[in-house]
């Protein structure tokens, strides 16, 4: 085992992500720091949830509800969170992964999700554009396709392919042993998806990164 394999990678914040000073201030109860922290986390968490869940119902997505639950969980946990360098975003991703799993279990138990009321000011029946329908269908198919993968494989693909994290960043964010372990997991996940798509060619439309 090499030195690089023996030392678990850490995660360093990227531009637009919360830094150590802001996180510490939020943990200590600074109201403005808390607001700034949640504002920075919101798009990150939403993209993660949307990547894992997909699908839109009358413009209100399961991902938005899931992301809100993640942010609430982070807010509640902040006073008890023991900060360590480069550990906060992996902690948030861990909460998000559990919340996504909860949503998926709930949807599996009750696939007939209720249709929400129209948004205020919306007149007449919901009339989605072609792009909205296409995006919703793509999200639905991607979500179904990810069912063949393990939770770790799904997380690796979301961070590597959709968010554009490096193998080292992904290893740090998910607490994996090394960048090599990330690459192996990604390779196996993509091979499994290719196998499914070969067996179901009509299901493959739009998934060019496979």
Short mmCIF file of C-alpha atoms in Angstrom, two decimals:
data_model
loop_
_atom_site.label_atom_id
_atom_site.label_comp_id
_atom_site.label_asym_id
_atom_site.label_seq_id
_atom_site.Cartn_x
_atom_site.Cartn_y
_atom_site.Cartn_z
CA UNK A 1 0.00 0.00 0.00
CA UNK A 2 1.40 3.39 -1.01
CA UNK A 3 1.42 6.47 1.19
CA UNK A 4 -1.29 8.08 -0.97
CA UNK A 5 -3.50 5.02 -0.53
CA UNK A 6 -2.92 4.84 3.22
CA UNK A 7 -3.97 8.43 3.91
CA UNK A 8 -7.65 9.16 3.42
CA UNK A 9 -8.16 12.27 1.26
CA UNK A 10 -9.64 15.36 2.87
CA UNK A 11 -12.18 17.65 1.27
CA UNK A 12 -11.27 21.29 0.67
CA UNK A 13 -14.10 23.76 -0.01
CA UNK A 14 -14.52 24.88 -3.60
CA UNK A 15 -15.47 28.43 -4.68
CA UNK A 16 -19.03 29.14 -3.55
CA UNK A 17 -18.88 26.63 -0.71
CA UNK A 18 -18.72 27.59 2.98
CA UNK A 19 -15.27 28.04 4.47
CA UNK A 20 -14.03 27.20 7.95
CA UNK A 21 -14.49 30.72 9.35
CA UNK A 22 -18.15 30.90 8.29
CA UNK A 23 -18.91 27.39 9.55
CA UNK A 24 -17.34 28.08 12.95
CA UNK A 25 -19.27 31.34 13.29
CA UNK A 26 -22.53 29.55 12.45
CA UNK A 27 -21.81 26.82 14.99
CA UNK A 28 -21.23 29.53 17.61
CA UNK A 29 -24.69 30.95 16.93
CA UNK A 30 -23.93 33.99 14.77
CA UNK A 31 -27.30 34.62 13.08
CA UNK A 32 -25.87 36.21 9.95
CA UNK A 33 -23.34 33.41 9.60
CA UNK A 34 -26.12 30.84 9.87
CA UNK A 35 -28.13 32.61 7.18
CA UNK A 36 -25.09 32.84 4.90
CA UNK A 37 -24.21 29.20 5.51
CA UNK A 38 -27.70 27.99 4.60
CA UNK A 39 -27.74 30.24 1.53
CA UNK A 40 -24.50 28.66 0.29
CA UNK A 41 -25.65 25.14 1.11
CA UNK A 42 -29.09 25.46 -0.52
CA UNK A 43 -28.00 25.10 -4.20
CA UNK A 44 -25.43 22.44 -3.35
CA UNK A 45 -27.95 20.33 -1.45
CA UNK A 46 -30.69 20.86 -4.03
CA UNK A 47 -28.44 19.74 -6.91
CA UNK A 48 -27.51 16.64 -4.93
CA UNK A 49 -31.14 15.77 -4.13
CA UNK A 50 -32.32 16.56 -7.67
CA UNK A 51 -29.61 14.33 -9.11
CA UNK A 52 -30.68 11.45 -6.89
CA UNK A 53 -34.44 11.94 -7.13
CA UNK A 54 -35.31 13.82 -10.33
CA UNK A 55 -38.85 14.35 -11.56
CA UNK A 56 -41.20 17.31 -11.23
CA UNK A 57 -44.86 17.43 -10.23
CA UNK A 58 -46.65 20.66 -11.22
CA UNK A 59 -43.35 22.50 -10.89
CA UNK A 60 -42.83 21.32 -7.29
CA UNK A 61 -40.12 18.69 -7.03
CA UNK A 62 -39.48 16.00 -4.47
CA UNK A 63 -35.91 17.30 -4.54
CA UNK A 64 -36.95 20.73 -3.25
CA UNK A 65 -38.79 19.19 -0.29
CA UNK A 66 -35.89 16.85 0.39
CA UNK A 67 -33.34 19.68 0.22
CA UNK A 68 -35.42 21.71 2.68
CA UNK A 69 -35.43 18.78 5.12
CA UNK A 70 -31.67 18.47 4.79
CA UNK A 71 -31.15 22.16 5.55
CA UNK A 72 -33.48 21.95 8.55
CA UNK A 73 -31.54 18.93 9.84
CA UNK A 74 -28.26 20.82 9.42
CA UNK A 75 -29.71 23.85 11.24
CA UNK A 76 -30.84 21.70 14.18
CA UNK A 77 -27.52 19.83 14.33
CA UNK A 78 -25.24 22.89 14.13
CA UNK A 79 -24.98 23.63 17.89
CA UNK A 80 -23.94 20.02 18.54
CA UNK A 81 -21.63 19.66 15.55
CA UNK A 82 -17.98 19.16 16.47
CA UNK A 83 -16.11 20.97 13.71
CA UNK A 84 -13.02 19.43 12.16
CA UNK A 85 -11.16 20.83 9.17
CA UNK A 86 -12.65 19.78 5.81
CA UNK A 87 -15.32 17.66 7.50
CA UNK A 88 -18.43 19.80 7.23
CA UNK A 89 -19.55 19.26 3.63
CA UNK A 90 -19.04 15.48 3.89
CA UNK A 91 -21.26 15.69 7.00
CA UNK A 92 -23.94 17.55 5.00
CA UNK A 93 -23.73 15.00 2.17
CA UNK A 94 -24.21 12.24 4.73
CA UNK A 95 -27.42 13.88 5.99
CA UNK A 96 -28.59 14.39 2.39
CA UNK A 97 -27.93 10.77 1.50
CA UNK A 98 -30.09 9.57 4.40
CA UNK A 99 -32.89 12.03 3.55
CA UNK A 100 -32.87 10.93 -0.10
CA UNK A 101 -33.11 7.31 1.02
CA UNK A 102 -36.11 8.22 3.21
CA UNK A 103 -37.87 9.92 0.30
CA UNK A 104 -37.21 6.98 -2.01
CA UNK A 105 -38.60 4.55 0.58
CA UNK A 106 -41.72 6.70 1.03
CA UNK A 107 -42.27 6.91 -2.72
CA UNK A 108 -41.83 3.15 -3.04
CA UNK A 109 -44.48 2.58 -0.38
CA UNK A 110 -46.86 5.12 -1.91
CA UNK A 111 -46.11 5.69 -5.62
CA UNK A 112 -49.35 7.67 -6.07
CA UNK A 113 -47.87 10.95 -4.88
CA UNK A 114 -50.46 13.71 -4.35
CA UNK A 115 -50.61 16.54 -6.85
CA UNK A 116 -50.08 19.91 -5.14
CA UNK A 117 -52.35 22.88 -5.67
CA UNK A 118 -51.41 25.37 -8.39
CA UNK A 119 -48.99 28.05 -7.33
CA UNK A 120 -50.49 31.41 -6.32
CA UNK A 121 -51.29 33.49 -9.38
CA UNK A 122 -51.38 30.49 -11.70
CA UNK A 123 -54.56 30.59 -13.79
CA UNK A 124 -56.21 27.55 -15.33
CA UNK A 125 -54.87 24.01 -15.49
CA UNK A 126 -51.19 23.23 -15.33
CA UNK A 127 -49.76 23.43 -18.84
CA UNK A 128 -46.12 22.31 -18.82
CA UNK A 129 -43.82 23.20 -21.68
CA UNK A 130 -42.20 20.52 -23.81
CA UNK A 131 -38.88 21.20 -22.08
CA UNK A 132 -40.44 20.71 -18.63
CA UNK A 133 -42.02 17.42 -19.65
CA UNK A 134 -38.78 16.23 -21.23
CA UNK A 135 -36.76 17.23 -18.15
CA UNK A 136 -39.22 15.50 -15.82
CA UNK A 137 -39.16 12.33 -17.93
CA UNK A 138 -35.38 12.33 -18.02
CA UNK A 139 -35.25 12.76 -14.25
CA UNK A 140 -37.75 9.93 -13.75
CA UNK A 141 -35.79 7.56 -15.99
CA UNK A 142 -32.48 8.49 -14.41
CA UNK A 143 -33.93 7.89 -10.94
CA UNK A 144 -35.24 4.47 -12.00
CA UNK A 145 -31.93 3.64 -13.65
CA UNK A 146 -30.01 4.46 -10.47
CA UNK A 147 -32.07 1.83 -8.62
CA UNK A 148 -29.70 -0.86 -9.94
CA UNK A 149 -26.76 0.74 -8.12
CA UNK A 150 -25.69 0.67 -4.50
CA UNK A 151 -26.01 3.84 -2.44
CA UNK A 152 -22.23 4.37 -2.59
CA UNK A 153 -22.19 3.94 -6.38
CA UNK A 154 -25.03 6.45 -6.76
CA UNK A 155 -23.26 9.01 -4.58
CA UNK A 156 -20.01 8.62 -6.50
CA UNK A 157 -21.73 9.15 -9.86
CA UNK A 158 -23.67 12.16 -8.59
CA UNK A 159 -20.54 13.90 -7.33
CA UNK A 160 -18.20 12.83 -10.16
CA UNK A 161 -20.43 13.02 -13.25
CA UNK A 162 -23.11 15.53 -12.34
CA UNK A 163 -21.30 17.86 -9.91
CA UNK A 164 -17.89 17.51 -11.57
CA UNK A 165 -15.88 16.67 -8.43
CA UNK A 166 -12.43 15.17 -8.86
CA UNK A 167 -11.77 11.66 -7.60
CA UNK A 168 -9.83 13.13 -4.67
CA UNK A 169 -12.64 15.56 -3.78
CA UNK A 170 -15.21 12.79 -4.02
CA UNK A 171 -13.18 10.52 -1.75
CA UNK A 172 -12.95 13.28 0.85
CA UNK A 173 -16.62 14.22 0.55
CA UNK A 174 -17.85 10.63 0.94
CA UNK A 175 -15.23 9.44 3.42
CA UNK A 176 -13.81 6.84 1.02
CA UNK A 177 -10.34 5.39 1.49
CA UNK A 178 -8.71 6.84 -1.62
CA UNK A 179 -9.20 8.42 -5.02
CA UNK A 180 -8.47 4.97 -6.45
CA UNK A 181 -11.43 3.53 -4.57
CA UNK A 182 -13.62 6.24 -6.09
CA UNK A 183 -12.44 5.40 -9.61
CA UNK A 184 -13.06 1.69 -9.09
CA UNK A 185 -16.56 2.37 -7.72
CA UNK A 186 -17.33 4.71 -10.63
CA UNK A 187 -16.05 2.18 -13.17
CA UNK A 188 -18.19 -0.61 -11.74
CA UNK A 189 -21.25 1.65 -11.54
CA UNK A 190 -20.94 2.78 -15.15
CA UNK A 191 -20.42 -0.80 -16.32
CA UNK A 192 -23.59 -1.84 -14.51
CA UNK A 193 -25.54 1.04 -16.06
CA UNK A 194 -24.22 0.19 -19.52
CA UNK A 195 -25.37 -3.40 -19.04
CA UNK A 196 -28.88 -2.27 -18.09
CA UNK A 197 -29.02 0.16 -21.02
CA UNK A 198 -27.88 -2.51 -23.47
CA UNK A 199 -30.72 -4.73 -22.28
CA UNK A 200 -33.22 -1.83 -22.41
CA UNK A 201 -32.17 0.38 -25.37
CA UNK A 202 -35.42 2.39 -25.33
CA UNK A 203 -34.55 3.51 -21.81
CA UNK A 204 -31.23 5.08 -22.79
CA UNK A 205 -32.30 8.29 -24.51
CA UNK A 206 -30.39 11.34 -23.35
CA UNK A 207 -27.90 9.60 -21.06
CA UNK A 208 -24.85 10.48 -23.14
CA UNK A 209 -22.38 10.29 -20.24
CA UNK A 210 -22.86 6.52 -20.07
#
